[in-house]
């Protein structure tokens, strides 16, 4: 019996199902069920929510989510070797866990769930940023989900919550913070995982705002920010030259010095510039 439920400890589950970690699938498992329950709690009140989990692996976080009372968990796992272990969890929580054996990048998992929806995952690092960008850019806002509670390598987590003025600040920070409250809620050393990865990790909590912090067209804002940071060492008047014929005047109208560089400019000014570019 484990710390949070009547199922066996994860080491035993992994040994019984011969789940040796595969590097190509980003398999660094959390075996401490007190820790997975803690991560589940960071996601807020799960009792009335459907939860999407990407990459359940042997099911440590899945068990945390269910033990914390998630109404229903949909777990999308690419590795078929994990399915028997996940089936044992589903049997222990009748009607509350559905497992989809699929590549999370290839399925529209959110379409299977009923709001309120929370997304909680110890993400495979090789697909984490791609999934985050997709969740942050739905066709309409507010999105189907209310919150994202996601494990990233620490360097990526720092890029998500970064403020202007540093190396970490860029497209990801602006995309995340434009329409979400974003904060690092837990830092974890490599030893928290089996096998330990080479890098430190952090859990980021993103809560969807009902409306963006400042008005702007998403496609125009994305174009301006991409151009600005693609040449982040250049002054904005040259980095943004291709964006509009009179870019220097638009920068001034947005309250931005044309000689400034992208990493000095905050979200409010980028949104003002995007509105002026759109005309
Ligand atoms: N949630 C487990 C935990 O916390 O111990 C495992 C996390 S491990 C970092 C990432 C998991 O994502 C692995 O189980 C891996 O097989 C799975 N995975 C990797 N790529 C995936 C993909 N494209 N779609 C779905 N699952 C994937």
PDB file of N, CA, C and O in Angstrom, residues 99-143:
ATOM      1  N   UNK A  99      -7.656   6.277 -20.411  1.00  0.00           N
ATOM      2  CA  UNK A  99      -6.294   6.365 -20.945  1.00  0.00           C
ATOM      3  C   UNK A  99      -6.364   6.300 -22.469  1.00  0.00           C
ATOM      4  O   UNK A  99      -7.046   5.454 -23.038  1.00  0.00           O
ATOM      5  N   UNK A 100      -5.676   7.227 -23.089  1.00  0.00           N
ATOM      6  CA  UNK A 100      -5.621   7.273 -24.547  1.00  0.00           C
ATOM      7  C   UNK A 100      -4.190   6.954 -24.947  1.00  0.00           C
ATOM      8  O   UNK A 100      -3.271   7.689 -24.568  1.00  0.00           O
ATOM      9  N   UNK A 101      -4.000   5.855 -25.674  1.00  0.00           N
ATOM     10  CA  UNK A 101      -2.640   5.496 -26.115  1.00  0.00           C
ATOM     11  C   UNK A 101      -2.381   6.234 -27.435  1.00  0.00           C
ATOM     12  O   UNK A 101      -2.771   5.777 -28.508  1.00  0.00           O
ATOM     13  N   UNK A 102      -1.773   7.424 -27.317  1.00  0.00           N
ATOM     14  CA  UNK A 102      -1.591   8.270 -28.503  1.00  0.00           C
ATOM     15  C   UNK A 102      -0.458   9.248 -28.271  1.00  0.00           C
ATOM     16  O   UNK A 102      -0.028   9.477 -27.139  1.00  0.00           O
ATOM     17  N   UNK A 103      -0.010   9.833 -29.369  1.00  0.00           N
ATOM     18  CA  UNK A 103       0.933  10.949 -29.315  1.00  0.00           C
ATOM     19  C   UNK A 103       0.105  12.201 -29.012  1.00  0.00           C
ATOM     20  O   UNK A 103      -0.800  12.550 -29.780  1.00  0.00           O
ATOM     21  N   UNK A 104       0.424  12.881 -27.917  1.00  0.00           N
ATOM     22  CA  UNK A 104      -0.369  14.052 -27.514  1.00  0.00           C
ATOM     23  C   UNK A 104      -0.357  15.148 -28.576  1.00  0.00           C
ATOM     24  O   UNK A 104      -1.274  15.972 -28.639  1.00  0.00           O
ATOM     25  N   UNK A 105       0.650  15.151 -29.435  1.00  0.00           N
ATOM     26  CA  UNK A 105       0.715  16.167 -30.489  1.00  0.00           C
ATOM     27  C   UNK A 105      -0.237  15.832 -31.642  1.00  0.00           C
ATOM     28  O   UNK A 105      -0.528  16.680 -32.483  1.00  0.00           O
ATOM     29  N   UNK A 106      -0.724  14.593 -31.661  1.00  0.00           N
ATOM     30  CA  UNK A 106      -1.524  14.157 -32.812  1.00  0.00           C
ATOM     31  C   UNK A 106      -3.020  14.022 -32.496  1.00  0.00           C
ATOM     32  O   UNK A 106      -3.808  13.700 -33.385  1.00  0.00           O
ATOM     33  N   UNK A 107      -3.416  14.264 -31.230  1.00  0.00           N
ATOM     34  CA  UNK A 107      -4.848  14.116 -30.888  1.00  0.00           C
ATOM     35  C   UNK A 107      -5.386  15.414 -30.292  1.00  0.00           C
ATOM     36  O   UNK A 107      -4.640  16.187 -29.679  1.00  0.00           O
ATOM     37  N   UNK A 108      -6.691  15.629 -30.464  1.00  0.00           N
ATOM     38  CA  UNK A 108      -7.333  16.783 -29.847  1.00  0.00           C
ATOM     39  C   UNK A 108      -7.965  16.305 -28.543  1.00  0.00           C
ATOM     40  O   UNK A 108      -9.178  16.086 -28.460  1.00  0.00           O
ATOM     41  N   UNK A 109      -7.112  16.127 -27.527  1.00  0.00           N
ATOM     42  CA  UNK A 109      -7.574  15.506 -26.287  1.00  0.00           C
ATOM     43  C   UNK A 109      -8.617  16.369 -25.572  1.00  0.00           C
ATOM     44  O   UNK A 109      -9.538  15.842 -24.951  1.00  0.00           O
ATOM     45  N   UNK A 110      -8.495  17.698 -25.678  1.00  0.00           N
ATOM     46  CA  UNK A 110      -9.421  18.579 -24.950  1.00  0.00           C
ATOM     47  C   UNK A 110     -10.866  18.376 -25.397  1.00  0.00           C
ATOM     48  O   UNK A 110     -11.790  18.570 -24.622  1.00  0.00           O
ATOM     49  N   UNK A 111     -11.039  17.945 -26.656  1.00  0.00           N
ATOM     50  CA  UNK A 111     -12.391  17.740 -27.181  1.00  0.00           C
ATOM     51  C   UNK A 111     -13.121  16.609 -26.447  1.00  0.00           C
ATOM     52  O   UNK A 111     -14.345  16.520 -26.492  1.00  0.00           O
ATOM     53  N   UNK A 112     -12.371  15.762 -25.736  1.00  0.00           N
ATOM     54  CA  UNK A 112     -12.985  14.637 -25.008  1.00  0.00           C
ATOM     55  C   UNK A 112     -13.473  15.039 -23.618  1.00  0.00           C
ATOM     56  O   UNK A 112     -14.053  14.228 -22.922  1.00  0.00           O
ATOM     57  N   UNK A 113     -13.176  16.279 -23.200  1.00  0.00           N
ATOM     58  CA  UNK A 113     -13.427  16.653 -21.804  1.00  0.00           C
ATOM     59  C   UNK A 113     -14.544  17.676 -21.660  1.00  0.00           C
ATOM     60  O   UNK A 113     -14.892  18.384 -22.600  1.00  0.00           O
ATOM     61  N   UNK A 114     -15.069  17.747 -20.428  1.00  0.00           N
ATOM     62  CA  UNK A 114     -16.166  18.669 -20.126  1.00  0.00           C
ATOM     63  C   UNK A 114     -15.661  19.734 -19.156  1.00  0.00           C
ATOM     64  O   UNK A 114     -15.052  19.388 -18.142  1.00  0.00           O
ATOM     65  N   UNK A 115     -15.908  21.024 -19.442  1.00  0.00           N
ATOM     66  CA  UNK A 115     -15.453  22.077 -18.526  1.00  0.00           C
ATOM     67  C   UNK A 115     -16.103  21.938 -17.142  1.00  0.00           C
ATOM     68  O   UNK A 115     -17.212  21.407 -17.061  1.00  0.00           O
ATOM     69  N   UNK A 116     -15.485  22.450 -16.099  1.00  0.00           N
ATOM     70  CA  UNK A 116     -14.163  23.067 -16.097  1.00  0.00           C
ATOM     71  C   UNK A 116     -13.046  22.044 -16.310  1.00  0.00           C
ATOM     72  O   UNK A 116     -13.121  20.933 -15.791  1.00  0.00           O
ATOM     73  N   UNK A 117     -12.028  22.489 -17.070  1.00  0.00           N
ATOM     74  CA  UNK A 117     -10.923  21.594 -17.428  1.00  0.00           C
ATOM     75  C   UNK A 117      -9.615  22.163 -16.888  1.00  0.00           C
ATOM     76  O   UNK A 117      -9.330  23.354 -17.048  1.00  0.00           O
ATOM     77  N   UNK A 118      -8.825  21.311 -16.268  1.00  0.00           N
ATOM     78  CA  UNK A 118      -7.469  21.707 -15.855  1.00  0.00           C
ATOM     79  C   UNK A 118      -6.489  20.751 -16.521  1.00  0.00           C
ATOM     80  O   UNK A 118      -6.777  19.566 -16.663  1.00  0.00           O
ATOM     81  N   UNK A 119      -5.349  21.284 -16.942  1.00  0.00           N
ATOM     82  CA  UNK A 119      -4.320  20.452 -17.563  1.00  0.00           C
ATOM     83  C   UNK A 119      -3.155  20.357 -16.583  1.00  0.00           C
ATOM     84  O   UNK A 119      -2.672  21.384 -16.092  1.00  0.00           O
ATOM     85  N   UNK A 120      -2.764  19.155 -16.269  1.00  0.00           N
ATOM     86  CA  UNK A 120      -1.692  18.927 -15.298  1.00  0.00           C
ATOM     87  C   UNK A 120      -0.759  17.877 -15.882  1.00  0.00           C
ATOM     88  O   UNK A 120      -1.229  16.812 -16.296  1.00  0.00           O
ATOM     89  N   UNK A 121       0.549  18.166 -15.949  1.00  0.00           N
ATOM     90  CA  UNK A 121       1.434  17.179 -16.554  1.00  0.00           C
ATOM     91  C   UNK A 121       2.881  17.358 -16.148  1.00  0.00           C
ATOM     92  O   UNK A 121       3.358  18.481 -15.999  1.00  0.00           O
ATOM     93  N   UNK A 122       3.546  16.232 -15.983  1.00  0.00           N
ATOM     94  CA  UNK A 122       5.007  16.193 -15.919  1.00  0.00           C
ATOM     95  C   UNK A 122       5.408  15.876 -17.352  1.00  0.00           C
ATOM     96  O   UNK A 122       5.433  14.730 -17.752  1.00  0.00           O
ATOM     97  N   UNK A 123       5.643  16.932 -18.117  1.00  0.00           N
ATOM     98  CA  UNK A 123       5.719  16.785 -19.577  1.00  0.00           C
ATOM     99  C   UNK A 123       7.005  16.140 -20.050  1.00  0.00           C
ATOM    100  O   UNK A 123       8.071  16.375 -19.478  1.00  0.00           O
ATOM    101  N   UNK A 124       6.884  15.360 -21.124  1.00  0.00           N
ATOM    102  CA  UNK A 124       8.109  14.943 -21.804  1.00  0.00           C
ATOM    103  C   UNK A 124       8.781  16.210 -22.344  1.00  0.00           C
ATOM    104  O   UNK A 124       8.147  17.010 -23.035  1.00  0.00           O
ATOM    105  N   UNK A 125      10.053  16.428 -21.974  1.00  0.00           N
ATOM    106  CA  UNK A 125      10.683  17.713 -22.298  1.00  0.00           C
ATOM    107  C   UNK A 125      10.770  17.977 -23.794  1.00  0.00           C
ATOM    108  O   UNK A 125      10.739  19.128 -24.227  1.00  0.00           O
ATOM    109  N   UNK A 126      10.818  16.909 -24.577  1.00  0.00           N
ATOM    110  CA  UNK A 126      10.966  17.132 -26.029  1.00  0.00           C
ATOM    111  C   UNK A 126       9.692  17.671 -26.689  1.00  0.00           C
ATOM    112  O   UNK A 126       9.754  18.201 -27.791  1.00  0.00           O
ATOM    113  N   UNK A 127       8.535  17.536 -26.059  1.00  0.00           N
ATOM    114  CA  UNK A 127       7.306  18.068 -26.669  1.00  0.00           C
ATOM    115  C   UNK A 127       6.630  19.130 -25.798  1.00  0.00           C
ATOM    116  O   UNK A 127       5.612  19.698 -26.185  1.00  0.00           O
ATOM    117  N   UNK A 128       7.229  19.426 -24.644  1.00  0.00           N
ATOM    118  CA  UNK A 128       6.582  20.326 -23.683  1.00  0.00           C
ATOM    119  C   UNK A 128       6.288  21.715 -24.226  1.00  0.00           C
ATOM    120  O   UNK A 128       5.171  22.221 -24.102  1.00  0.00           O
ATOM    121  N   UNK A 129       7.283  22.339 -24.845  1.00  0.00           N
ATOM    122  CA  UNK A 129       7.087  23.714 -25.316  1.00  0.00           C
ATOM    123  C   UNK A 129       6.070  23.755 -26.448  1.00  0.00           C
ATOM    124  O   UNK A 129       5.219  24.642 -26.502  1.00  0.00           O
ATOM    125  N   UNK A 130       6.140  22.779 -27.333  1.00  0.00           N
ATOM    126  CA  UNK A 130       5.193  22.715 -28.454  1.00  0.00           C
ATOM    127  C   UNK A 130       3.745  22.599 -27.930  1.00  0.00           C
ATOM    128  O   UNK A 130       2.840  23.312 -28.386  1.00  0.00           O
ATOM    129  N   UNK A 131       3.539  21.739 -26.935  1.00  0.00           N
ATOM    130  CA  UNK A 131       2.193  21.601 -26.367  1.00  0.00           C
ATOM    131  C   UNK A 131       1.757  22.896 -25.694  1.00  0.00           C
ATOM    132  O   UNK A 131       0.621  23.343 -25.865  1.00  0.00           O
ATOM    133  N   UNK A 132       2.667  23.517 -24.942  1.00  0.00           N
ATOM    134  CA  UNK A 132       2.324  24.768 -24.260  1.00  0.00           C
ATOM    135  C   UNK A 132       1.884  25.825 -25.272  1.00  0.00           C
ATOM    136  O   UNK A 132       0.857  26.491 -25.083  1.00  0.00           O
ATOM    137  N   UNK A 133       2.644  25.971 -26.348  1.00  0.00           N
ATOM    138  CA  UNK A 133       2.307  26.991 -27.345  1.00  0.00           C
ATOM    139  C   UNK A 133       0.919  26.696 -27.946  1.00  0.00           C
ATOM    140  O   UNK A 133       0.093  27.592 -28.123  1.00  0.00           O
ATOM    141  N   UNK A 134       0.644  25.441 -28.204  1.00  0.00           N
ATOM    142  CA  UNK A 134      -0.693  25.098 -28.733  1.00  0.00           C
ATOM    143  C   UNK A 134      -1.798  25.449 -27.742  1.00  0.00           C
ATOM    144  O   UNK A 134      -2.829  25.985 -28.121  1.00  0.00           O
ATOM    145  N   UNK A 135      -1.578  25.129 -26.445  1.00  0.00           N
ATOM    146  CA  UNK A 135      -2.617  25.434 -25.457  1.00  0.00           C
ATOM    147  C   UNK A 135      -2.790  26.947 -25.304  1.00  0.00           C
ATOM    148  O   UNK A 135      -3.881  27.421 -24.977  1.00  0.00           O
ATOM    149  N   UNK A 136      -1.713  27.697 -25.520  1.00  0.00           N
ATOM    150  CA  UNK A 136      -1.796  29.161 -25.351  1.00  0.00           C
ATOM    151  C   UNK A 136      -2.353  29.867 -26.582  1.00  0.00           C
ATOM    152  O   UNK A 136      -2.606  31.066 -26.529  1.00  0.00           O
ATOM    153  N   UNK A 137      -2.514  29.148 -27.679  1.00  0.00           N
ATOM    154  CA  UNK A 137      -2.985  29.794 -28.917  1.00  0.00           C
ATOM    155  C   UNK A 137      -4.220  29.071 -29.485  1.00  0.00           C
ATOM    156  O   UNK A 137      -4.207  28.618 -30.620  1.00  0.00           O
ATOM    157  N   UNK A 138      -5.299  28.998 -28.690  1.00  0.00           N
ATOM    158  CA  UNK A 138      -6.516  28.368 -29.215  1.00  0.00           C
ATOM    159  C   UNK A 138      -7.201  29.326 -30.199  1.00  0.00           C
ATOM    160  O   UNK A 138      -6.870  30.519 -30.214  1.00  0.00           O
ATOM    161  N   UNK A 139      -8.136  28.842 -31.003  1.00  0.00           N
ATOM    162  CA  UNK A 139      -8.804  29.724 -31.967  1.00  0.00           C
ATOM    163  C   UNK A 139      -9.574  30.856 -31.288  1.00  0.00           C
ATOM    164  O   UNK A 139      -9.696  31.944 -31.839  1.00  0.00           O
ATOM    165  N   UNK A 140     -10.126  30.605 -30.100  1.00  0.00           N
ATOM    166  CA  UNK A 140     -10.835  31.674 -29.379  1.00  0.00           C
ATOM    167  C   UNK A 140     -10.344  31.727 -27.933  1.00  0.00           C
ATOM    168  O   UNK A 140      -9.875  30.735 -27.382  1.00  0.00           O
ATOM    169  N   UNK A 141     -10.461  32.922 -27.341  1.00  0.00           N
ATOM    170  CA  UNK A 141     -10.097  33.124 -25.933  1.00  0.00           C
ATOM    171  C   UNK A 141     -11.314  33.616 -25.197  1.00  0.00           C
ATOM    172  O   UNK A 141     -12.022  34.470 -25.739  1.00  0.00           O
ATOM    173  N   UNK A 142     -11.641  33.146 -23.972  1.00  0.00           N
ATOM    174  CA  UNK A 142     -10.874  32.213 -23.154  1.00  0.00           C
ATOM    175  C   UNK A 142     -10.843  30.800 -23.728  1.00  0.00           C
ATOM    176  O   UNK A 142     -11.757  30.403 -24.445  1.00  0.00           O
ATOM    177  N   UNK A 143      -9.773  30.044 -23.378  1.00  0.00           N
ATOM    178  CA  UNK A 143      -9.623  28.691 -23.916  1.00  0.00           C
ATOM    179  C   UNK A 143     -10.545  27.702 -23.193  1.00  0.00           C
ATOM    180  O   UNK A 143     -11.208  28.064 -22.224  1.00  0.00           O
TER     181      UNK A 143
END
